[in-house]
Each structure stands twice: as C-alpha cells, then as structure tokens.
CSV table of C-alpha atoms in Angstrom, one decimal:
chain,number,residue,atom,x,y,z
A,1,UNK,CA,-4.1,-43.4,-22.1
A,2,UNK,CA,-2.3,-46.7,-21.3
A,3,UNK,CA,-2.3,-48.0,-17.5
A,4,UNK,CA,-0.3,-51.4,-16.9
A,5,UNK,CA,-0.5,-53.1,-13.7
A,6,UNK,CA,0.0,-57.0,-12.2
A,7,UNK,CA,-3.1,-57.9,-9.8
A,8,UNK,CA,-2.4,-60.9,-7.5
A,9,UNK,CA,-5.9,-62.6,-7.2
A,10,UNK,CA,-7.0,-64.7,-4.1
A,11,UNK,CA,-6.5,-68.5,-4.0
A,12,UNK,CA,-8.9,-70.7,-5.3
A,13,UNK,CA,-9.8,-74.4,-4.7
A,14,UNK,CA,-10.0,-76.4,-7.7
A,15,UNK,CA,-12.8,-75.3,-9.9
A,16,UNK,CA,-14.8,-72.1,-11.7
A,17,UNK,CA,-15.1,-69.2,-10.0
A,18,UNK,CA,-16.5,-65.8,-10.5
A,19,UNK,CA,-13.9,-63.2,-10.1
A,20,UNK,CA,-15.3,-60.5,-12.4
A,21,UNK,CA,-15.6,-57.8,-8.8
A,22,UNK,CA,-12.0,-58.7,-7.5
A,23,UNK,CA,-10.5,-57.5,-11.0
A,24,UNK,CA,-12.7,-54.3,-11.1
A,25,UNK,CA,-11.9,-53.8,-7.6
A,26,UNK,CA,-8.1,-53.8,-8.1
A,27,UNK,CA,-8.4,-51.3,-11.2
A,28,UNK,CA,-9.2,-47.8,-10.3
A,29,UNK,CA,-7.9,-46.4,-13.7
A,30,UNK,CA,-11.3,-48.1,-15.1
A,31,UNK,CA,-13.2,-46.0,-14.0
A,32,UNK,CA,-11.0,-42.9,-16.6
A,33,UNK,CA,-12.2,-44.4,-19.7
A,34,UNK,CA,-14.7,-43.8,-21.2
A,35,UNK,CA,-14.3,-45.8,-24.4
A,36,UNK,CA,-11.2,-48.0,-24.9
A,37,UNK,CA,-10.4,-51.7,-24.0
A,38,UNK,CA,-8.9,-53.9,-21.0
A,39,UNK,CA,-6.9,-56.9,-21.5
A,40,UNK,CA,-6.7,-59.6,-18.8
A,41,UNK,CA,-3.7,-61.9,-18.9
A,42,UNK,CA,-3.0,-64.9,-16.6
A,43,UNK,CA,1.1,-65.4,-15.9
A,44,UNK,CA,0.5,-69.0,-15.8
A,45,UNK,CA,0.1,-72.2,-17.9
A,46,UNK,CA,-2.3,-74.2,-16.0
A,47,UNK,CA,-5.2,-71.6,-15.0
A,48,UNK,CA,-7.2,-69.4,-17.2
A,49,UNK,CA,-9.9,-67.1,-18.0
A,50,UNK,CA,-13.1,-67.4,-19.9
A,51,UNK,CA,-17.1,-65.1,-19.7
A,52,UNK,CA,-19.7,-67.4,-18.8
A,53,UNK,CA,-23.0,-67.0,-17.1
A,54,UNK,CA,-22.9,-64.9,-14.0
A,55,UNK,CA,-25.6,-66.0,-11.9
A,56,UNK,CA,-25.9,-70.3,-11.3
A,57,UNK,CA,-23.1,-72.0,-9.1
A,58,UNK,CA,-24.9,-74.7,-11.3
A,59,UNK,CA,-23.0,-73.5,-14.2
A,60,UNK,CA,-19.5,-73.4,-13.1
A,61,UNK,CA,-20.2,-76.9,-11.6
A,62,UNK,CA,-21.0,-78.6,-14.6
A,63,UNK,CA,-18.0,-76.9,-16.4
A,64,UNK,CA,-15.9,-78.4,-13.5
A,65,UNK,CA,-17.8,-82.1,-14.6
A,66,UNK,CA,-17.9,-81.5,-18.1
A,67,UNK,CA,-13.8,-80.3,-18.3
A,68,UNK,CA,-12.9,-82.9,-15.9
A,69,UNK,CA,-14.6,-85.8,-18.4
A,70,UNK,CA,-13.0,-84.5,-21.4
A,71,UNK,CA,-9.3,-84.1,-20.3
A,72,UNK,CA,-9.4,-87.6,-18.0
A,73,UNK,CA,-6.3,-87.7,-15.3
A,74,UNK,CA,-5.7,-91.3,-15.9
A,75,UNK,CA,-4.8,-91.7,-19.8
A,76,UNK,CA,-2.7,-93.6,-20.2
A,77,UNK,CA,-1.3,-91.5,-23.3
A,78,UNK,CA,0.5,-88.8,-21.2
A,79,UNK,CA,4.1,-88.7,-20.8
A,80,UNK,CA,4.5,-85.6,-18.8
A,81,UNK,CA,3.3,-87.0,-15.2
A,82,UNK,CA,6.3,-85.8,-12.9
A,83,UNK,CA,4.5,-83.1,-11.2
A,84,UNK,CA,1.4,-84.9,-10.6
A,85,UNK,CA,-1.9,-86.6,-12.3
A,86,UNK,CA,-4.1,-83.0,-12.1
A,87,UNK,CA,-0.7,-81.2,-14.2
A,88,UNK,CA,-1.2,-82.4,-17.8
A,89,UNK,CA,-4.5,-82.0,-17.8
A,90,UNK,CA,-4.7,-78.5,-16.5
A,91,UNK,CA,-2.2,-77.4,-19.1
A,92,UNK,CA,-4.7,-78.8,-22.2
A,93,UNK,CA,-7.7,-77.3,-19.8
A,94,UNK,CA,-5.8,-73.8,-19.7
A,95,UNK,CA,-5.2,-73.8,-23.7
A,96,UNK,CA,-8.3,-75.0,-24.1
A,97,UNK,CA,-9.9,-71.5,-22.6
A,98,UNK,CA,-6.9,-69.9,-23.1
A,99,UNK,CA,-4.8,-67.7,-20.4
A,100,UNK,CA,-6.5,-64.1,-21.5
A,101,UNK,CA,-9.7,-61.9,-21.9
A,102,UNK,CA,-9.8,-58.7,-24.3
A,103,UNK,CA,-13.0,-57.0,-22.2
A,104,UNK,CA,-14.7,-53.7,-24.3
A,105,UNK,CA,-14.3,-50.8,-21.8
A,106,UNK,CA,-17.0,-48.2,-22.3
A,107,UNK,CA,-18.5,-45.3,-19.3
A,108,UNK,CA,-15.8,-46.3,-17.1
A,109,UNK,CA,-17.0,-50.5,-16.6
A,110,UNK,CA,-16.0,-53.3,-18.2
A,111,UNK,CA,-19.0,-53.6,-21.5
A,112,UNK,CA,-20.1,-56.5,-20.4
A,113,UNK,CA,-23.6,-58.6,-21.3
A,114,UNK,CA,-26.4,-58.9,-18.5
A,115,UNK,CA,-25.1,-62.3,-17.7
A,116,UNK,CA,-21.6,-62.3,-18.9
A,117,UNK,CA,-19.3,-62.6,-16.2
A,118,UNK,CA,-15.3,-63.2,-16.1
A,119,UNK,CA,-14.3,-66.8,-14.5
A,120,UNK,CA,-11.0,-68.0,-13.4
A,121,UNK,CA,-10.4,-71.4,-13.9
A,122,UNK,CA,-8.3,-73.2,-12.0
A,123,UNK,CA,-6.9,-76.3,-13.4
A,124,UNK,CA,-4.8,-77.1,-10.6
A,125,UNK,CA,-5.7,-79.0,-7.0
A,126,UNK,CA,-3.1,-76.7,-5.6
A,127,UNK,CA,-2.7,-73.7,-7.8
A,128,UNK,CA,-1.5,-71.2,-5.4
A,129,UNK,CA,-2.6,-67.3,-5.7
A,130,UNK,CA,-2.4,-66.5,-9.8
A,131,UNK,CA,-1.0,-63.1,-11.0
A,132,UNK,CA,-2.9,-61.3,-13.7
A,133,UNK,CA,-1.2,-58.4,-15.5
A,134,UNK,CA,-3.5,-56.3,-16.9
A,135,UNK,CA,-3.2,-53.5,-19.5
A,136,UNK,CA,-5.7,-51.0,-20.0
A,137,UNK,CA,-6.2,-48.2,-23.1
A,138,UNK,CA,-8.2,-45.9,-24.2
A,139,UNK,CA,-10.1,-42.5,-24.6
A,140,UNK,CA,-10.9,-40.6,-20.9
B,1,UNK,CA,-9.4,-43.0,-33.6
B,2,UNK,CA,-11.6,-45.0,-31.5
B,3,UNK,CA,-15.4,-46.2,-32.5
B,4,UNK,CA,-17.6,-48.3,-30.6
B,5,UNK,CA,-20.7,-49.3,-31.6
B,6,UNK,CA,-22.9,-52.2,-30.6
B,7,UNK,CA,-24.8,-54.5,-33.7
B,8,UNK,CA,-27.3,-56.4,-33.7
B,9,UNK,CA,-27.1,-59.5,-35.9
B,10,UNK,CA,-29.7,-61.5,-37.9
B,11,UNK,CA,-31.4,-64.1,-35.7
B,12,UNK,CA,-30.0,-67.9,-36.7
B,13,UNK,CA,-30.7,-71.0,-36.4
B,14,UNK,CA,-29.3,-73.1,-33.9
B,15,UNK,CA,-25.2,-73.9,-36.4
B,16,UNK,CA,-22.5,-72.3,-37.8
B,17,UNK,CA,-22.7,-69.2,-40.0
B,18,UNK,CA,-20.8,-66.9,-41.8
B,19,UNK,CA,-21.1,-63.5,-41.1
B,20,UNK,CA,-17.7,-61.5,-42.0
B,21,UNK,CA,-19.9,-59.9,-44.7
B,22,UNK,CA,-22.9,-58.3,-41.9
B,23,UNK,CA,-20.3,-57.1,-39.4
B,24,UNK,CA,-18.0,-55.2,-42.0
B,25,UNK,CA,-21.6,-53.6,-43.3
B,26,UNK,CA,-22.0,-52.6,-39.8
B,27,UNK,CA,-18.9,-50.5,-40.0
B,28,UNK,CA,-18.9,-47.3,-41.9
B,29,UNK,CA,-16.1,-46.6,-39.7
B,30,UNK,CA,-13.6,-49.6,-40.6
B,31,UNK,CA,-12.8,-48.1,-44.4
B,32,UNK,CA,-10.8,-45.1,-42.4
B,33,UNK,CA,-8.6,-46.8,-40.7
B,34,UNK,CA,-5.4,-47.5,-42.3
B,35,UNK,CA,-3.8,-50.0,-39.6
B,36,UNK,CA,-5.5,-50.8,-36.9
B,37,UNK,CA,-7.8,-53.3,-34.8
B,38,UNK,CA,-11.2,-54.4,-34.7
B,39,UNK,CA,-12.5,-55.9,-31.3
B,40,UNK,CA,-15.7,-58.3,-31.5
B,41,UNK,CA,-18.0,-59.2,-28.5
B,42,UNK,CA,-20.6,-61.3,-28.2
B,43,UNK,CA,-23.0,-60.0,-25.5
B,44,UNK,CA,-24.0,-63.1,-24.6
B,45,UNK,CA,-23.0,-66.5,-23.1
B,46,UNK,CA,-24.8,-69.4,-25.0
B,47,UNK,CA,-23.3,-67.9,-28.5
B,48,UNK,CA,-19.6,-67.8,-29.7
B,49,UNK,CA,-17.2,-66.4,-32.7
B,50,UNK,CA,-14.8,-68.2,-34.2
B,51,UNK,CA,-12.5,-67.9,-37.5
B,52,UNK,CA,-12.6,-70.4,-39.5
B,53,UNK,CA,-12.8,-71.9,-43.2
B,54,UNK,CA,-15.1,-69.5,-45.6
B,55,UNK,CA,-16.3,-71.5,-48.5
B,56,UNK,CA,-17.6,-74.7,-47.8
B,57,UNK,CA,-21.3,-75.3,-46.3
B,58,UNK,CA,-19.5,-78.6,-44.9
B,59,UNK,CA,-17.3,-77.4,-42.7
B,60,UNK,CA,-19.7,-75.5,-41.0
B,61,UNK,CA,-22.1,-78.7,-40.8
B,62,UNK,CA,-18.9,-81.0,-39.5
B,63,UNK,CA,-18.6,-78.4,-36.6
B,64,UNK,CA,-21.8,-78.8,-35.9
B,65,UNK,CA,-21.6,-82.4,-35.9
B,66,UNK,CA,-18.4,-82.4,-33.6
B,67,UNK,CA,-19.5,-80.2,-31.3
B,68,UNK,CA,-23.0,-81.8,-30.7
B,69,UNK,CA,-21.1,-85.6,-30.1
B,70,UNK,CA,-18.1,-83.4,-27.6
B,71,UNK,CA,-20.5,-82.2,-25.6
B,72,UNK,CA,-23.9,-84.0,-25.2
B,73,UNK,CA,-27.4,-83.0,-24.3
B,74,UNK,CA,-28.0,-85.9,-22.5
B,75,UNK,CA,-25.1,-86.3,-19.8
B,76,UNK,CA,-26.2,-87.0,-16.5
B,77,UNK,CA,-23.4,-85.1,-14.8
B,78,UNK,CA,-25.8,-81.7,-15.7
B,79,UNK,CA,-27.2,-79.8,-12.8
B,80,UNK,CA,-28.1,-76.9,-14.8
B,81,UNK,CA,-30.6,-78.1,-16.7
B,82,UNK,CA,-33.9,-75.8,-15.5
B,83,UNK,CA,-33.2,-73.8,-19.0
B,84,UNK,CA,-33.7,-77.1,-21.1
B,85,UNK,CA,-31.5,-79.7,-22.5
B,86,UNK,CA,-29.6,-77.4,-24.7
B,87,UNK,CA,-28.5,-74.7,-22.3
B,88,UNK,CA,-25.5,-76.5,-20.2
B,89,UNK,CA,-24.2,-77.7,-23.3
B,90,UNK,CA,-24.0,-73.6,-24.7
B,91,UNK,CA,-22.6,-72.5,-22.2
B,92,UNK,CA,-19.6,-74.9,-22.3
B,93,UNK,CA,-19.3,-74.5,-26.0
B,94,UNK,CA,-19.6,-70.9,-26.1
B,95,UNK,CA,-16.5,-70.8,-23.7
B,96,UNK,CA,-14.7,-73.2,-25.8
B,97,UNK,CA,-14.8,-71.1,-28.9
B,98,UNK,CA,-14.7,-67.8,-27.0
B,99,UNK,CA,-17.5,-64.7,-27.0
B,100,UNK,CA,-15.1,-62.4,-28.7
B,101,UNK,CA,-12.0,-62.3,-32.1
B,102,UNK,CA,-9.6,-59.4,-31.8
B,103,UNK,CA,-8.8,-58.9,-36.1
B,104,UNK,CA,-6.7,-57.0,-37.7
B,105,UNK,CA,-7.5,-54.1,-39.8
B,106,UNK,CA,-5.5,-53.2,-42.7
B,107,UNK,CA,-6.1,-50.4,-45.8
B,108,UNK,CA,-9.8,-50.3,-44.5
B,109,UNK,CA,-10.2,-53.8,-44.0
B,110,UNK,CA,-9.7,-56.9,-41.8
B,111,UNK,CA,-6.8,-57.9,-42.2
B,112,UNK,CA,-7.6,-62.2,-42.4
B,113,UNK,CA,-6.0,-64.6,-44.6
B,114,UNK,CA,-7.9,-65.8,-47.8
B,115,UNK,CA,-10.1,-68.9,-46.6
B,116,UNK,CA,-11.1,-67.3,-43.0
B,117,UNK,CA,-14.3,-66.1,-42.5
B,118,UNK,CA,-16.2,-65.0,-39.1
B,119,UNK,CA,-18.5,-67.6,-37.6
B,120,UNK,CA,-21.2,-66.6,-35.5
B,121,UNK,CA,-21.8,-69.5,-33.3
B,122,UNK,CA,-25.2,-70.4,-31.8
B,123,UNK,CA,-25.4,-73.1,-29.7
B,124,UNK,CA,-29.5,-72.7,-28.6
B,125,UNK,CA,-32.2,-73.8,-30.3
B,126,UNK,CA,-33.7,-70.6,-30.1
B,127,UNK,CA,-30.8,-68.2,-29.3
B,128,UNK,CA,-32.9,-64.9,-30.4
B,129,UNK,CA,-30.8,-62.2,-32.2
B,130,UNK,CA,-27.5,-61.6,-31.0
B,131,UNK,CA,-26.1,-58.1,-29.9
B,132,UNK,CA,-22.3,-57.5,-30.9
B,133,UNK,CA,-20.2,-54.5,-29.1
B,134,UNK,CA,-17.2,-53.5,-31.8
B,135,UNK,CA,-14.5,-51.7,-30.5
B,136,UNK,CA,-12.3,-50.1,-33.3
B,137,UNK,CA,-9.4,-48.2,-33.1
B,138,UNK,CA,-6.1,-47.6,-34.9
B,139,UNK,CA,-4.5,-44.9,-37.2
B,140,UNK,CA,-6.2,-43.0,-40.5
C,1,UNK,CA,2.8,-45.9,-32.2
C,2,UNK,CA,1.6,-48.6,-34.8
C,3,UNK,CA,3.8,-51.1,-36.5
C,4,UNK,CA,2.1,-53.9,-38.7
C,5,UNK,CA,4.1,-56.5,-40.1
C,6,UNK,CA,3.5,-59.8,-42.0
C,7,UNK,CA,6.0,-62.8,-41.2
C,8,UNK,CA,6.7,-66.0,-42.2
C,9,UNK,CA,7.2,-68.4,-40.0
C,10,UNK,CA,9.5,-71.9,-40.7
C,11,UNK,CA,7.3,-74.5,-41.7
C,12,UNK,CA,7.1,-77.6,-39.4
C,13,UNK,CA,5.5,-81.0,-38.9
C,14,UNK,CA,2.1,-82.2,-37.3
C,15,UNK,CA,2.2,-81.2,-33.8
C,16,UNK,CA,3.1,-78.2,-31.6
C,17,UNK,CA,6.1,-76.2,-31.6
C,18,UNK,CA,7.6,-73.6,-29.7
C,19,UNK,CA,7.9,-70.8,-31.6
C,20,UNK,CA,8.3,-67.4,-28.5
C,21,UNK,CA,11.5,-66.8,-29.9
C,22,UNK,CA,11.3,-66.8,-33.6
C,23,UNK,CA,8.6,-64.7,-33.7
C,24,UNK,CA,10.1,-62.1,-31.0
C,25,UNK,CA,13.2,-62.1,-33.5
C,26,UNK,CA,11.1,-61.2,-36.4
C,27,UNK,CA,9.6,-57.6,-34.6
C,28,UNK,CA,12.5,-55.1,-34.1
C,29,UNK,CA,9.8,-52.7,-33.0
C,30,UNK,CA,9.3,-54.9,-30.1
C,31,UNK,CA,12.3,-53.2,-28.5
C,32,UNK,CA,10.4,-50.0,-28.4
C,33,UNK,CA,7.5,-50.0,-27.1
C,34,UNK,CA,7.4,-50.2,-22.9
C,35,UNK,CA,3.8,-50.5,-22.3
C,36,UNK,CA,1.6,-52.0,-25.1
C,37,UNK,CA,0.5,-55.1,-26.6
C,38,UNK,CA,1.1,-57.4,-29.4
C,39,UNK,CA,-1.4,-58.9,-31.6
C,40,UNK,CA,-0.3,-62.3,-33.2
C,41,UNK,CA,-2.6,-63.5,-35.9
C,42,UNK,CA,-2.5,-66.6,-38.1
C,43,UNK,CA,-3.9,-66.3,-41.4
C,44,UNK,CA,-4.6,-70.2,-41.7
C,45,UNK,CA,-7.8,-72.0,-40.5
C,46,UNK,CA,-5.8,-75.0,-40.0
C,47,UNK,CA,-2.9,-73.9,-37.5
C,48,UNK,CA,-3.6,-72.5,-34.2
C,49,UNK,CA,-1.2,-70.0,-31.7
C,50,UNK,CA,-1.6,-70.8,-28.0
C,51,UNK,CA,0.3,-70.1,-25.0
C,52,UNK,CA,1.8,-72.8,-22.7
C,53,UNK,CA,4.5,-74.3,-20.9
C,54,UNK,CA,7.7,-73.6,-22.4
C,55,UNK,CA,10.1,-76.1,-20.6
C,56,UNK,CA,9.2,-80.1,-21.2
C,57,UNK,CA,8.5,-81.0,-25.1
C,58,UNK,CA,6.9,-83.6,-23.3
C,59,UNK,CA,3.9,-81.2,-22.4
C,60,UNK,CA,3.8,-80.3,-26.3
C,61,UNK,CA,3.8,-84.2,-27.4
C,62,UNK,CA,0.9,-84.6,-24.8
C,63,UNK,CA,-1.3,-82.1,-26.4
C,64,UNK,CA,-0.7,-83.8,-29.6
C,65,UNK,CA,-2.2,-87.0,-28.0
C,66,UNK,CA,-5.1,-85.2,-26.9
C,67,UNK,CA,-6.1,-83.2,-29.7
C,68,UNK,CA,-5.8,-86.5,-31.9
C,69,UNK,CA,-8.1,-88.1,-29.8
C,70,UNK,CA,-10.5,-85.6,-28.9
C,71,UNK,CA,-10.5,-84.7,-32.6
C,72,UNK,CA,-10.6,-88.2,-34.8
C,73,UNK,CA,-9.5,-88.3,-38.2
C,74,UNK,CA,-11.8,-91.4,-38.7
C,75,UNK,CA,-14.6,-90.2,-37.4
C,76,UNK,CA,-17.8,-91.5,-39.5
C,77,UNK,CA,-20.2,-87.7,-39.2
C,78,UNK,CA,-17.5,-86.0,-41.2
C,79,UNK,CA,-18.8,-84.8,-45.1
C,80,UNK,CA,-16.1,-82.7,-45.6
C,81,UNK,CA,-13.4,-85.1,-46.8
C,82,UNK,CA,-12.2,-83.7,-50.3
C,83,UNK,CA,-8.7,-82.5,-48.5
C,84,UNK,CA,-7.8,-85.3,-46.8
C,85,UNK,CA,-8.3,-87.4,-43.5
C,86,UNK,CA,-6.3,-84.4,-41.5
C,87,UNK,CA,-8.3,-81.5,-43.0
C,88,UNK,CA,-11.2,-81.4,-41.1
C,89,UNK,CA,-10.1,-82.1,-37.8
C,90,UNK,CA,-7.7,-79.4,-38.1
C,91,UNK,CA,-10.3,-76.8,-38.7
C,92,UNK,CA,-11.8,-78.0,-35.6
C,93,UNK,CA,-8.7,-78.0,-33.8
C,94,UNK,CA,-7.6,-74.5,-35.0
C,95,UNK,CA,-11.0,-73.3,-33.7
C,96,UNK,CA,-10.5,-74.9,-30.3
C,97,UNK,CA,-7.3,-73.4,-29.8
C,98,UNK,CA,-8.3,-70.0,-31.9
C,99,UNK,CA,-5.7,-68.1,-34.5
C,100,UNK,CA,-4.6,-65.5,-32.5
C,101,UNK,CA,-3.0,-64.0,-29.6
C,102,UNK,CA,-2.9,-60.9,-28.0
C,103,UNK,CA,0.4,-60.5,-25.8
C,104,UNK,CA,1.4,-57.4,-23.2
C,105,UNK,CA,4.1,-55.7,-23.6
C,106,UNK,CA,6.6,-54.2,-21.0
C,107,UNK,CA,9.9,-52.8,-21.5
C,108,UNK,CA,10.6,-53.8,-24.8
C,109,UNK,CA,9.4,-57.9,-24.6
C,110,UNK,CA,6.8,-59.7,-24.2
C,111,UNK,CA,5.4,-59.9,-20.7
C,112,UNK,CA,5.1,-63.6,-20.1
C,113,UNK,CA,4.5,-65.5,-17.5
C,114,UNK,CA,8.3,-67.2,-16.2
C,115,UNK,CA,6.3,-70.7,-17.8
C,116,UNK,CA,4.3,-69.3,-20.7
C,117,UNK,CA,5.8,-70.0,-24.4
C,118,UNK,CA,4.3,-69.2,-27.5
C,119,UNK,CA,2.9,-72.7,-29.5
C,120,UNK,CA,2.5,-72.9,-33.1
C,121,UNK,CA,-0.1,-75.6,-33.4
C,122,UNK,CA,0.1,-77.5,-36.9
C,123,UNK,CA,-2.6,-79.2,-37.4
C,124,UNK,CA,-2.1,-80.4,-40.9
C,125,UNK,CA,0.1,-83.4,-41.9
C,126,UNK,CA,1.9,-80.7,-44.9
C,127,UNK,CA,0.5,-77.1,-43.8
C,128,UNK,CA,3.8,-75.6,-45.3
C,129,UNK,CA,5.1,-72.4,-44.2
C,130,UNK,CA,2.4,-70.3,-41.8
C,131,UNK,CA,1.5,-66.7,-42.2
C,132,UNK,CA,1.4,-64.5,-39.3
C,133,UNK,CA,-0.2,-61.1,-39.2
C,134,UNK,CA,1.5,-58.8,-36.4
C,135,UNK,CA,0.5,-55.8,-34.7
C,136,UNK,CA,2.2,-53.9,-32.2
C,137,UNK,CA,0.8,-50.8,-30.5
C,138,UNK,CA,1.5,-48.8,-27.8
C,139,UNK,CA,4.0,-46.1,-26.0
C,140,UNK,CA,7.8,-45.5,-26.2
C-alpha cells in the first residue's frame, strides 16, 4: 500500500517549531497502516526537519541560540551573500539536520517516543509556507 | 515481508559505542531477507545513531571530544537547564546526528561498507537503557 | 518491485560536489517506478551525501569553509592521528552530514524540490573513487 501526497504547511517565523499534529492532520491514509513507514521530505534547501523533545518551548529556543552561534551571519568567509546575510547560513543549518524524516508507522500513528516530536526548522527570516511531500507504505 | 520489533539496548555510559553486533542479534528476522531495508529508531531525544568508523577505540573517544567542545555545558545562552547541565546540550547533539539510520540489507545482512559500524550515541550522563523500534522489510 | 545496485561514483577532490545527475544516470530502474523511494547509501565513513542548493558553486565552496572551520584539522584533543591531519575530521564531518539519503520517487525521477541537488561531500584530501549502495523500491 503506497500513498504519495505534497502537504503545504503553515508559515513560520524564524525558529523551531512543533509541527508533528499539522502533518498527522493532513494524512488520513495513516490511520490504514498498521505496520509500515512514513517519509517526510522538505522541497526546500534552507528549512528542515529534525525529532526533538516535545514538551519545553525552552528547547526549541535554545536550538534557535545554539544554531544561530554555530553558523554566525557575519563571517566573513562566505561568498554566497546575494540573497541576504540569514541565506548561507540557513543552507549549512538545513544540511546540518537535513531536509527529511523516515518516521516508523505502526496501529495507524506515527511510532513515536513519549517525548519525541517532529520540528520544522526554519532557517530563513522570511521562508514563506514550505511544501512537504510525503510518501507513506506499508501493511493495512 | 515486513517485521517490527522494538529492542532494548544495554545501558552505556555517557560516549560513543559500537553496537552493529547487538541490533543484528536482535534480528532473527534480518537473515530472510534477501534485498531489502532495515529502519532504526531511537525512542528517545537525548540519544542518537550514527555510522561511522568500526575499529578504532579513538575515533569513538575524538567524537566524544569534538562534540563536548561544539556544544558546551556551560553556555549561558541555555534556558533549558531545570534537567541539569547535560540535558540542553543532548538534545542539540542528538538532533545533529539524527535518532534514526535507514541500512541496507543485502543476502541477510546489512548491507554497510567494510569500516562502518553503528554507533549508539549517548549524550546523558545517565541516559538509562535505550529502546530501539526496527522496521524491516524487503523481499525473501 | 526491488532493484539493488552498487555504483561507483567519479572520484573527486576535497569539497562538495554535485552529483543529482550522475547518480540518476547510473539507475535505469529509476524510469520505472512512479511512486516509491530511493535509498542512497555511502559505504565510506569519510564522505557524506546531503541535499542542497543546486544552482551557485558558490553555496558548495561556502560549506567547505564552514565545515573546515567548525571541524579543525589542528585541533590539539584529537588521538586519532595515524591517517593523517584530514582523517579524523572527516569522520566527524561524515557523521554531521550522515551517509545516506533516502529520496521520493514520482513518475520515474526523483522528486526534488526545484532547488534541491544531491552533494557528494569528500571529506578526505585523496578519498578515491566512493561506493554507493542503491535501493529502489516501489510501484510501476
């Protein structure tokens, strides 16, 4: 059983945020499998995805701080500026996390941990809404 | 053919480890398939897997070493910091590295090249015993 | 349908190159399959595979940058030395960025963001020619 299907997800300042209901929300073939796997793939180069904890706005704060301290805007090594300080940076950022998410699909839900949670990042100060095609398989 | 079946691994200490050898003794299951996939996740957000090199005790050390000095206990940008000095820090590594490898499985086997080896990843001092979910599937 | 199929890829110098089409060349099953995914795995722990922006070779000179600084070659905690200046930091860098990508597929390619380009990441000063594992699966 495959299902494929783009998602458009709502706009998002700058920042971590917990998006883990939205996708659910926007995939009613989940709930058909019982055992199989969903894959979660960002059509951009300067967002992406990572599981972190589901519960603190503490958390995806300090991954804001943290990211933001390790990939500076104001090196003076970059050469790709043109389409703005926040750009280069948010392309490392998105490779660093990477762009996509293999989730275990079992009972019709995403197998998540208690605290796991799905985050999009957004890299960008002006990212716009990000597409997310998502491909689904498995046993009903 | 699809299996999934959740693992629990040996509790470790607060490093790098190998642990290819554990999760394929997990696996009655992997020797049947003849091509397929094998789907690893972490239940957890403080812990990570990662491939990397499988013979040297100082490569697992260096990361260590690297990703204690990347991202520091001590940082005064943390506002999560109610779960002690090492949590923050966890989280961001365990997102860095990732909580789940998607391998190959070939002739009953994963399918990795000759120096890589799974690393189980735990970033807390006292992370506990770690719970896997494996998703296999593929063709006899 | 399964198809698994090792290939070579041309061997290249330090840094990050785009690689989308050589690999897509290399999979005449590609052309087959209109829902699926493709699994793209290196068999190094010294390269990496990410996805990123496939237009300015300036964005792949500024990851080099990056990675070379975030990732020191001199740095004075390393113990694994035996291979070289560039061997360690490689490992670390192929664990940042990870060995392997999973890719949808729709009607016959891969289904990429307009933007999104595959990367070879060579993290060694002589890696030679790279290894990649591929797996296709899906529906005609």
């Amino acid at each position: 059983m495959w299902h494929q299907r783009q998602i458009r997800l709502r706009e998002q300042r700058r920042g971590f945020h917990l998006v883990t209901r939205e996708i659910a929300e926007a995939l009613p073939e989940l709930g058909q499998l019982r055992v199989g796997l969903a894959h979660l793939h960002l059509l951009h180069t300067s967002a992406s995805l990572t599981l972190n904890e589901n519960a603190s706005p503490d958390v995806r704060r300090d991954f804001e701080s943290w990211f933001d301290r390790a990939v500076p805007e104001d090196a003076s090594y970059w050469t790709h500026t043109a389409e703005g300080p926040d750009d280069m940076p948010a392309h490392i950022k998105a490779s660093l996390l990477g762009p996509s998410l293999t989730l275990p699909v079992r009972n019709g839900r995403f197998g998540l941990g208690t605290w796991q949670g799905v985050y999009l990042c957004e890299h960008r100060d002006r990212g716009g809404a990000r597409s997310l095609l998502v491909t689904l398989w498995g046993e009903a």
